Short mmCIF file of C-alpha atoms and ligand atoms in Angstrom, two decimals:
data_model
loop_
_atom_site.label_atom_id
_atom_site.label_comp_id
_atom_site.label_asym_id
_atom_site.label_seq_id
_atom_site.Cartn_x
_atom_site.Cartn_y
_atom_site.Cartn_z
CA MET A 17 -0.05 0.07 0.04
CA PRO A 18 1.53 3.46 -1.06
CA ARG A 19 2.21 5.44 2.04
CA PHE A 20 -0.76 7.94 2.85
CA ASN A 21 0.33 11.45 2.02
CA PRO A 22 -1.79 14.04 4.45
CA ALA A 23 -0.43 16.86 1.80
CA GLU A 24 -1.71 15.30 -1.58
CA SER A 25 -5.12 14.23 0.53
CA LEU A 26 -5.91 17.52 1.58
CA ALA A 27 -4.80 19.14 -1.99
CA SER A 28 -6.82 16.65 -3.85
CA MET A 29 -9.89 17.80 -1.74
CA ARG A 30 -12.50 19.84 -3.56
CA HIS A 31 -11.58 23.65 -3.58
CA GLU A 32 -14.20 25.86 -1.81
CA PHE A 33 -14.69 29.25 -3.73
CA GLY A 34 -15.74 32.33 -2.44
CA GLU A 35 -19.17 33.36 -3.25
CA HIS A 36 -18.04 35.86 -6.12
CA GLY A 37 -15.66 33.34 -7.31
CA GLY A 38 -12.71 34.15 -4.69
CA VAL A 39 -10.03 31.76 -4.10
CA ASN A 40 -10.79 31.69 -0.76
CA MET A 41 -14.34 30.19 0.76
CA SER A 42 -16.44 32.79 1.90
CA ILE A 43 -17.49 33.09 5.60
CA GLU A 44 -21.14 32.03 6.26
CA ALA A 45 -22.11 34.18 8.95
CA SER A 46 -25.44 33.30 9.27
CA THR A 47 -27.04 31.40 12.40
CA THR A 48 -30.17 30.26 10.54
CA PHE A 49 -31.04 29.25 6.88
CA THR A 50 -34.05 29.96 4.67
CA VAL A 51 -36.03 27.20 2.73
CA MET A 52 -37.88 27.82 -0.12
CA GLN A 53 -40.89 25.58 0.15
CA ALA A 54 -42.58 25.22 3.51
CA GLY A 55 -42.16 21.50 3.24
CA THR A 56 -38.58 21.31 3.19
CA MET A 57 -38.29 22.09 7.21
CA PRO A 58 -40.03 18.98 8.29
CA GLU A 59 -37.58 17.17 6.08
CA ILE A 60 -34.64 18.75 7.59
CA PHE A 61 -35.87 17.92 11.07
CA ARG A 62 -36.19 14.10 9.79
CA GLY A 63 -32.71 13.99 8.68
CA GLN A 64 -33.54 13.88 4.83
CA ARG A 65 -32.29 17.28 4.00
CA GLY A 66 -28.62 18.01 4.87
CA PRO A 67 -25.09 18.99 3.87
CA ASP A 68 -25.01 15.83 1.89
CA GLN A 69 -28.27 15.79 0.70
CA GLY A 70 -28.77 18.81 -1.57
CA GLY A 71 -27.90 21.73 1.01
CA CYS A 72 -30.88 22.90 3.33
CA TYR A 73 -29.54 23.52 6.53
CA LEU A 74 -31.18 24.17 9.87
CA TYR A 75 -29.41 26.14 12.33
CA GLY A 76 -25.70 27.22 13.20
CA ARG A 77 -25.40 25.11 16.19
CA HIS A 78 -26.27 22.43 14.38
CA PHE A 79 -24.43 22.83 10.85
CA ASN A 80 -22.27 25.78 9.30
CA PRO A 81 -20.94 25.19 6.15
CA THR A 82 -17.77 26.99 6.74
CA VAL A 83 -17.48 25.11 9.98
CA TYR A 84 -17.88 22.07 8.02
CA VAL A 85 -15.27 22.78 5.21
CA LEU A 86 -12.91 23.04 8.11
CA GLY A 87 -14.10 19.50 9.43
CA ARG A 88 -13.58 18.26 6.10
CA GLN A 89 -10.01 19.49 5.51
CA VAL A 90 -9.08 18.22 8.86
CA ALA A 91 -10.53 14.78 7.77
CA ALA A 92 -8.67 14.78 4.63
CA LEU A 93 -5.47 15.50 6.57
CA GLU A 94 -5.96 12.43 8.71
CA GLY A 95 -7.37 10.48 5.85
CA ALA A 96 -10.77 9.99 7.96
CA GLU A 97 -14.07 9.82 6.10
CA ALA A 98 -15.82 12.65 7.98
CA GLY A 99 -15.10 15.44 10.66
CA TYR A 100 -16.31 18.33 11.99
CA ALA A 101 -14.69 21.34 13.96
CA THR A 102 -15.68 22.52 17.52
CA ALA A 103 -14.83 25.53 19.71
CA SER A 104 -12.03 23.99 21.32
CA GLY A 105 -9.85 20.74 21.65
CA LEU A 106 -11.60 19.75 25.05
CA GLY A 107 -14.75 20.55 23.23
CA ALA A 108 -13.91 17.82 20.60
CA ILE A 109 -12.93 15.58 23.16
CA SER A 110 -15.66 15.71 25.76
CA SER A 111 -18.10 15.52 22.65
CA THR A 112 -16.41 12.28 21.43
CA ILE A 113 -16.05 10.57 24.93
CA LEU A 114 -19.88 11.24 25.73
CA GLN A 115 -21.08 10.15 22.28
CA LEU A 116 -19.19 6.96 22.87
CA ALA A 117 -19.94 6.16 26.65
CA GLY A 118 -22.86 6.61 28.60
CA HIS A 119 -23.76 6.36 32.51
CA GLY A 120 -21.95 3.09 33.96
CA ASP A 121 -19.58 2.90 30.94
CA HIS A 122 -15.78 2.54 31.19
CA VAL A 123 -13.03 3.92 29.45
CA VAL A 124 -9.27 3.02 29.17
CA ALA A 125 -6.99 5.61 28.63
CA ASP A 126 -3.25 6.14 28.78
CA ARG A 127 -2.04 7.73 32.32
CA THR A 128 -0.01 10.35 30.73
CA LEU A 129 -2.93 12.99 29.23
CA TYR A 130 -3.09 16.43 28.64
CA GLY A 131 -3.91 17.72 32.12
CA GLY A 132 -7.48 18.91 30.97
CA THR A 133 -8.22 15.57 29.44
CA PHE A 134 -6.90 13.87 32.46
CA ALA A 135 -9.16 15.78 34.67
CA LEU A 136 -12.14 15.29 32.48
CA LEU A 137 -12.01 11.57 32.75
CA ARG A 138 -10.56 11.24 36.42
CA ASP A 139 -12.52 13.91 37.97
CA PHE A 140 -15.53 15.26 35.98
CA LEU A 141 -17.01 12.31 34.00
CA PRO A 142 -17.48 10.02 37.17
CA LEU A 143 -19.04 13.09 39.19
CA LYS A 144 -21.36 14.25 36.38
CA SER A 145 -22.11 11.26 34.34
CA GLY A 146 -21.13 8.06 36.15
CA ILE A 147 -18.42 7.41 33.41
CA SER A 148 -15.25 5.75 35.02
CA THR A 149 -11.85 5.60 33.72
CA THR A 150 -8.71 3.19 34.20
CA PHE A 151 -5.62 4.84 33.61
CA VAL A 152 -2.92 2.26 32.54
CA ASP A 153 0.51 2.71 31.16
CA GLY A 154 -0.28 2.92 27.29
CA LYS A 155 3.02 1.30 26.45
CA ASP A 156 2.17 -1.64 28.45
CA LEU A 157 -0.11 -3.52 25.83
CA ALA A 158 -1.03 -6.36 28.48
CA ALA A 159 -2.14 -3.77 31.02
CA VAL A 160 -4.11 -1.98 28.16
CA GLU A 161 -5.79 -5.34 27.27
CA SER A 162 -6.37 -6.69 30.79
CA ALA A 163 -8.07 -3.16 31.97
CA ILE A 164 -11.01 -3.70 29.28
CA THR A 165 -14.04 -4.75 30.78
CA ALA A 166 -17.64 -5.30 29.33
CA ARG A 167 -18.73 -1.95 29.86
CA THR A 168 -15.55 -0.24 28.36
CA ARG A 169 -16.54 1.98 25.29
CA MET A 170 -13.22 2.92 24.09
CA ILE A 171 -9.36 2.82 24.29
CA TYR A 172 -8.21 6.64 24.56
CA ALA A 173 -4.35 8.02 24.11
CA GLU A 174 -2.27 10.66 22.57
CA SER A 175 -0.26 9.95 19.54
CA VAL A 176 2.80 11.45 21.20
CA SER A 177 2.03 12.32 25.07
CA ASN A 178 2.36 15.43 26.59
CA PRO A 179 4.78 16.43 28.06
CA THR A 180 6.66 12.88 28.37
CA LEU A 181 6.84 12.48 24.37
CA ARG A 182 6.20 8.92 24.53
CA VAL A 183 4.92 7.75 21.26
CA ALA A 184 1.98 5.57 21.27
CA ASP A 185 1.98 2.25 19.36
CA VAL A 186 -1.40 3.01 17.46
CA PRO A 187 -1.21 -0.30 15.37
CA ALA A 188 -0.90 -2.24 18.64
CA LEU A 189 -3.52 -0.44 20.01
CA ALA A 190 -6.09 -0.31 17.49
CA ALA A 191 -5.34 -4.12 17.23
CA ILE A 192 -6.54 -4.54 21.17
CA ALA A 193 -9.39 -2.27 20.15
CA LYS A 194 -10.37 -4.26 17.23
CA ARG A 195 -10.62 -7.52 19.21
CA HIS A 196 -12.55 -6.36 21.79
CA GLY A 197 -15.02 -4.33 19.20
CA ILE A 198 -14.52 -1.19 20.78
CA PRO A 199 -13.22 2.37 19.08
CA LEU A 200 -9.60 3.78 19.80
CA VAL A 201 -9.63 7.72 20.00
CA ILE A 202 -6.13 9.27 19.47
CA ASP A 203 -5.47 12.93 20.18
CA ASN A 204 -3.07 14.04 17.38
CA THR A 205 -2.47 17.43 18.58
CA PHE A 206 1.09 17.00 18.78
CA MET A 207 1.99 15.38 15.50
CA PRO A 208 -0.47 16.80 12.75
CA MET A 209 0.57 15.26 9.37
CA ALA A 210 3.79 13.64 10.69
CA LEU A 211 1.47 10.93 12.35
CA SER A 212 -1.81 9.68 10.70
CA PRO A 213 -3.51 7.41 13.45
CA ILE A 214 -6.60 6.72 11.40
CA GLN A 215 -4.27 5.28 8.84
CA MET A 216 -2.74 2.90 11.28
CA GLY A 217 -6.43 1.68 12.70
CA ALA A 218 -7.38 4.10 15.20
CA ASP A 219 -11.38 5.03 14.43
CA ILE A 220 -11.60 8.39 15.68
CA VAL A 221 -8.79 11.16 15.86
CA VAL A 222 -9.47 14.39 18.01
CA HIS A 223 -7.43 17.81 17.66
CA SER A 224 -6.94 20.96 19.68
CA LEU A 225 -6.85 23.29 16.33
CA THR A 226 -5.32 25.70 18.94
CA LYS A 227 -1.55 24.59 18.64
CA PHE A 228 0.39 23.74 15.31
CA MET A 229 -2.68 23.44 12.74
CA ASN A 230 -3.26 27.06 13.80
CA GLY A 231 0.17 28.14 14.44
CA ALA A 232 -0.65 31.70 15.87
CA SER A 233 -1.85 31.31 19.31
CA ASP A 234 -4.77 33.38 18.18
CA ILE A 235 -7.53 31.14 18.31
CA ILE A 236 -8.95 28.35 20.35
CA GLY A 237 -10.48 25.49 18.24
CA GLY A 238 -10.74 21.95 17.93
CA ALA A 239 -11.77 18.87 15.64
CA VAL A 240 -13.09 15.40 15.63
CA VAL A 241 -12.76 13.19 12.58
CA GLY A 242 -13.83 9.40 12.02
CA SER A 243 -16.57 7.79 10.06
CA THR A 244 -19.28 9.31 8.26
CA ALA A 245 -21.57 7.30 10.95
CA PHE A 246 -19.91 8.45 14.06
CA ILE A 247 -19.67 12.23 12.89
CA SER A 248 -23.53 12.12 11.83
CA SER A 249 -24.10 10.61 15.49
CA MET A 250 -22.62 13.38 17.37
CA MET A 251 -24.79 15.82 14.93
CA ASP A 252 -28.13 13.90 15.88
CA LEU A 253 -30.76 16.43 16.89
CA HIS A 254 -32.00 14.11 19.88
CA THR A 255 -28.69 12.33 21.11
CA GLY A 256 -25.74 14.00 19.53
CA THR A 257 -22.97 15.88 21.62
CA LEU A 258 -22.39 18.29 19.08
CA MET A 259 -25.82 19.40 18.43
CA LEU A 260 -26.92 19.25 22.21
CA LEU A 261 -23.60 20.50 24.29
CA GLY A 262 -23.22 23.18 22.02
CA PRO A 263 -19.28 23.32 21.77
CA THR A 264 -19.92 25.32 18.17
CA MET A 265 -17.03 27.00 16.55
CA ASP A 266 -17.57 30.49 15.40
CA PRO A 267 -17.51 30.27 11.38
CA ARG A 268 -15.33 33.28 11.30
CA ALA A 269 -12.72 31.38 13.42
CA ALA A 270 -13.03 28.14 11.19
CA PHE A 271 -12.46 30.56 8.07
CA GLU A 272 -9.28 31.78 9.74
CA VAL A 273 -8.00 28.15 10.95
CA SER A 274 -8.64 26.96 7.33
CA LEU A 275 -6.31 29.73 6.21
CA ARG A 276 -3.44 28.03 8.07
CA LEU A 277 -3.71 24.55 6.86
CA PRO A 278 -2.02 24.86 3.49
CA HIS A 279 1.35 25.91 5.18
CA LEU A 280 0.96 23.26 8.24
CA GLY A 281 3.34 20.88 6.49
CA LEU A 282 5.90 23.53 5.99
CA ARG A 283 5.49 24.64 9.77
CA MET A 284 5.71 20.93 10.72
CA ALA A 285 8.74 20.49 8.98
CA GLU A 286 10.57 23.32 10.22
CA HIS A 287 9.42 22.84 13.81
CA GLY A 288 10.84 19.23 13.56
CA ARG A 289 14.23 20.30 11.77
CA ARG A 290 14.82 23.02 14.35
CA ALA A 291 13.46 20.85 17.40
CA LEU A 292 15.97 17.86 16.07
CA ILE A 293 19.06 20.11 15.88
CA LEU A 294 18.50 21.76 19.27
CA ALA A 295 17.91 18.62 20.97
CA MET A 296 20.92 16.97 19.19
CA ARG A 297 23.42 19.80 20.71
CA LEU A 298 21.97 19.41 24.12
CA ALA A 299 22.37 15.52 24.09
CA GLU A 300 25.99 15.97 22.63
CA ARG A 301 26.43 18.42 25.94
CA GLY A 302 25.30 15.69 28.18
CA LEU A 303 22.21 17.51 28.93
CA PRO A 304 18.92 15.46 30.18
CA VAL A 305 17.31 16.22 26.98
CA SER A 306 14.37 14.40 25.66
CA TYR A 307 13.05 14.32 21.70
CA PRO A 308 11.75 11.29 19.89
CA GLY A 309 13.98 12.15 16.95
CA LEU A 310 17.25 11.21 19.19
CA PRO A 311 18.25 7.63 18.82
CA SER A 312 18.51 7.61 22.52
CA HIS A 313 14.79 8.27 22.89
CA PRO A 314 13.03 4.91 23.90
CA ASP A 315 10.41 5.05 21.21
CA HIS A 316 12.74 6.51 18.38
CA ALA A 317 12.63 3.06 16.51
CA LEU A 318 8.49 3.02 16.60
CA LEU A 319 8.44 6.58 15.56
CA GLU A 320 10.59 6.01 12.29
CA GLY A 321 8.19 3.11 11.59
CA LEU A 322 5.04 5.17 11.81
CA ARG A 323 5.83 8.95 10.96
CA HIS A 324 5.75 10.31 7.50
CA PRO A 325 9.27 11.43 6.67
CA ASP A 326 8.39 14.89 5.44
CA TYR A 327 7.27 16.34 8.60
CA GLY A 328 9.95 15.67 11.23
CA HIS A 329 9.71 14.02 14.76
CA GLY A 330 7.37 17.12 16.13
CA GLY A 331 8.26 20.34 17.37
CA LEU A 332 8.28 19.59 21.20
CA ILE A 333 11.48 19.01 23.16
CA THR A 334 11.90 18.27 26.91
CA LEU A 335 14.87 19.27 29.26
CA ASP A 336 15.20 18.06 32.96
CA LEU A 337 16.66 20.82 34.90
CA GLY A 338 16.19 18.48 38.31
CA THR A 339 14.49 21.22 40.06
CA GLN A 340 11.55 23.83 39.79
CA GLN A 341 13.83 26.31 40.85
CA ARG A 342 16.47 25.78 38.25
CA ALA A 343 13.66 25.29 35.53
CA GLU A 344 12.28 28.67 36.58
CA ARG A 345 15.74 30.49 36.40
CA LEU A 346 16.36 28.91 32.89
CA MET A 347 13.07 29.94 31.53
CA GLU A 348 13.37 33.61 32.89
CA THR A 349 16.79 33.84 31.51
CA LEU A 350 15.69 32.58 28.41
CA GLN A 351 12.77 35.07 27.97
CA ASN A 352 14.01 38.05 29.85
CA GLU A 353 17.71 38.36 29.22
CA GLU A 354 18.08 36.09 25.82
CA ARG A 355 14.96 36.88 24.06
CA PHE A 356 14.76 33.00 23.13
CA GLY A 357 11.07 32.61 23.84
CA TYR A 358 8.14 33.08 25.82
CA MET A 359 6.83 31.60 29.29
CA ALA A 360 3.59 30.39 28.50
CA VAL A 361 1.44 27.54 28.32
CA SER A 362 0.26 25.97 24.82
CA LEU A 363 2.52 24.89 21.71
CA GLY A 364 2.57 25.07 18.27
CA TYR A 365 3.25 28.77 18.11
CA PHE A 366 5.30 30.38 15.63
CA ASP A 367 7.76 31.54 18.55
CA THR A 368 9.28 29.33 21.00
CA LEU A 369 7.02 28.59 24.14
CA MET A 370 8.46 27.34 27.46
CA SER A 371 6.77 25.83 30.31
CA CYS A 372 7.64 23.83 33.62
CA SER A 373 4.88 21.01 33.07
CA ALA A 374 4.76 19.87 36.59
CA ALA A 375 3.57 23.30 37.87
CA SER A 376 1.40 24.05 34.88
CA THR A 377 -0.42 22.21 32.23
CA SER A 378 0.26 18.87 34.07
CA SER A 379 -0.80 20.32 37.53
CA GLU A 380 -4.12 18.55 37.38
CA LEU A 381 -1.74 15.37 38.12
CA ALA A 382 -1.20 14.82 42.02
CA ALA A 383 2.44 14.41 43.02
CA GLU A 384 2.12 10.32 42.64
CA ASP A 385 0.55 10.63 39.25
CA LEU A 386 2.97 12.91 38.19
CA ARG A 387 5.98 10.20 39.61
CA ARG A 388 4.36 7.53 37.54
CA ALA A 389 3.94 9.73 34.49
CA GLY A 390 7.59 10.37 34.27
CA ILE A 391 6.91 14.03 34.71
CA SER A 392 9.93 15.57 36.97
CA PRO A 393 9.55 18.83 38.85
CA GLY A 394 12.14 20.68 36.92
CA LEU A 395 10.95 19.38 33.48
CA VAL A 396 10.97 22.44 30.95
CA ARG A 397 8.86 21.59 27.87
CA ILE A 398 9.83 23.65 25.06
CA SER A 399 7.64 24.08 22.07
CA VAL A 400 10.48 25.12 19.53
CA GLY A 401 9.07 28.28 17.22
CA LEU A 402 9.99 29.21 13.65
CA THR A 403 11.58 32.62 13.94
CA GLY A 404 14.87 33.95 14.03
CA SER A 405 17.62 31.70 12.72
CA LEU A 406 18.60 28.45 14.20
CA GLU A 407 22.28 29.47 14.80
CA GLN A 408 20.87 32.82 16.77
CA ARG A 409 18.41 30.62 18.80
CA TRP A 410 21.25 27.66 19.67
CA GLU A 411 23.63 30.81 20.85
CA GLN A 412 20.90 32.12 23.18
CA LEU A 413 20.26 28.74 24.68
CA ALA A 414 23.82 27.91 25.09
CA ARG A 415 24.38 31.19 26.81
CA ALA A 416 21.35 30.51 28.88
CA LEU A 417 22.18 27.27 30.10
CA ALA A 418 25.90 28.70 30.93
CA LYS A 419 24.50 31.53 33.04
CA ILE A 420 22.76 29.35 35.45
C1 LIG B 529 -4.28 21.98 24.02
C2 LIG B 529 -4.58 20.36 24.16
C3 LIG B 529 -6.04 20.04 24.18
C4 LIG B 529 -6.99 21.06 24.64
O1 LIG B 529 -7.32 21.79 23.45
P1 LIG B 529 -7.86 23.19 23.89
O2 LIG B 529 -7.93 23.79 22.23
O3 LIG B 529 -7.31 24.06 24.61
O4 LIG B 529 -9.02 22.92 24.35
C5 LIG B 529 -6.22 18.51 24.22
N1 LIG B 529 -5.22 17.96 23.82
C6 LIG B 529 -3.84 18.02 23.51
C7 LIG B 529 -2.68 17.26 23.57
C8 LIG B 529 -3.43 19.61 23.81
O5 LIG B 529 -2.23 20.05 23.80
#
């Protein structure tokens, strides 16, 4: 089978022209839609008319053509049948989980997840909906399989975990999911284009479009892609989470994000190129750097077998400074003296962003969870930017390391 190419898949999508023949699509800024015959309205409500049945739309929370185009573009990038965009990554994640699981159901999830997803599964869902989660080490396939019960409705993992940068063995997880007749859900926020989980057997992929997809840290957004049947179920008027929980993306935001996707591949390749060189130089100095592009990384071989070669090994590296105090000194020096980047959460920005994970984006985890997830208190996560020159950035980093 020829290797799936996300750029070709996106480029072969039907182009969406603007209303007046513009090269960019128009923004459909209406919340409600007219019909020409009164009889069409009940047909829409019965689901007999819709985006793929001759147009005729209902209401902006249910469906917006501009948001739909963005959803289809993300689906094309992932090689999925269908997709829809949401107001945030967590909107996509919570809607997906609640679509698949109900009261008394169960989730098997990797222990190392984005802090918000972890809190949703560990704290919020048991409290509000009686959905429980068993957290396992996603690298321990036997543990994943033995955690599955008759009530398990999905296996949930991140393609590359945050902030430990472990790479999920998606084909192996997909085989387990298939054996038990449950879907595998993968959060691919860290690795758009570089990894294509659907092509490896995952059933559903969720994204935060806030990060690399967007690239400018100016819009919060999310997306979910999967089978047409699954995405349609999320839009069902009576039981669909996208319809009824209302994680609706504004069409103006969808338009903006859509304009960033054509250069996503260029950006991923450059984030990855710079991250690899910085990681190699840090490793040469004997510093405790972790990056899946380094042969010393425990998942290097796995990633080499799974990734698309054009888009690098991801834009994130971690450096363990031992203590939170040293981590904070390094980040302050890098930001305030060297202008290397910014102390801020999030990732995928065109400039470099740095955060101390244990004290920020993973602070939802208790000390014991942090230890088990392998997140040291001095771990600095660096989302390597694209600005300035690589040599300038390396000099800034080396100088800051010498100062602290
Ligand atoms: C940021 C992030 C999320 C949440 O996305 P939002 O757009 O902030 O809601 C989920 N998963 C991962 C891996 C993330 O980095």
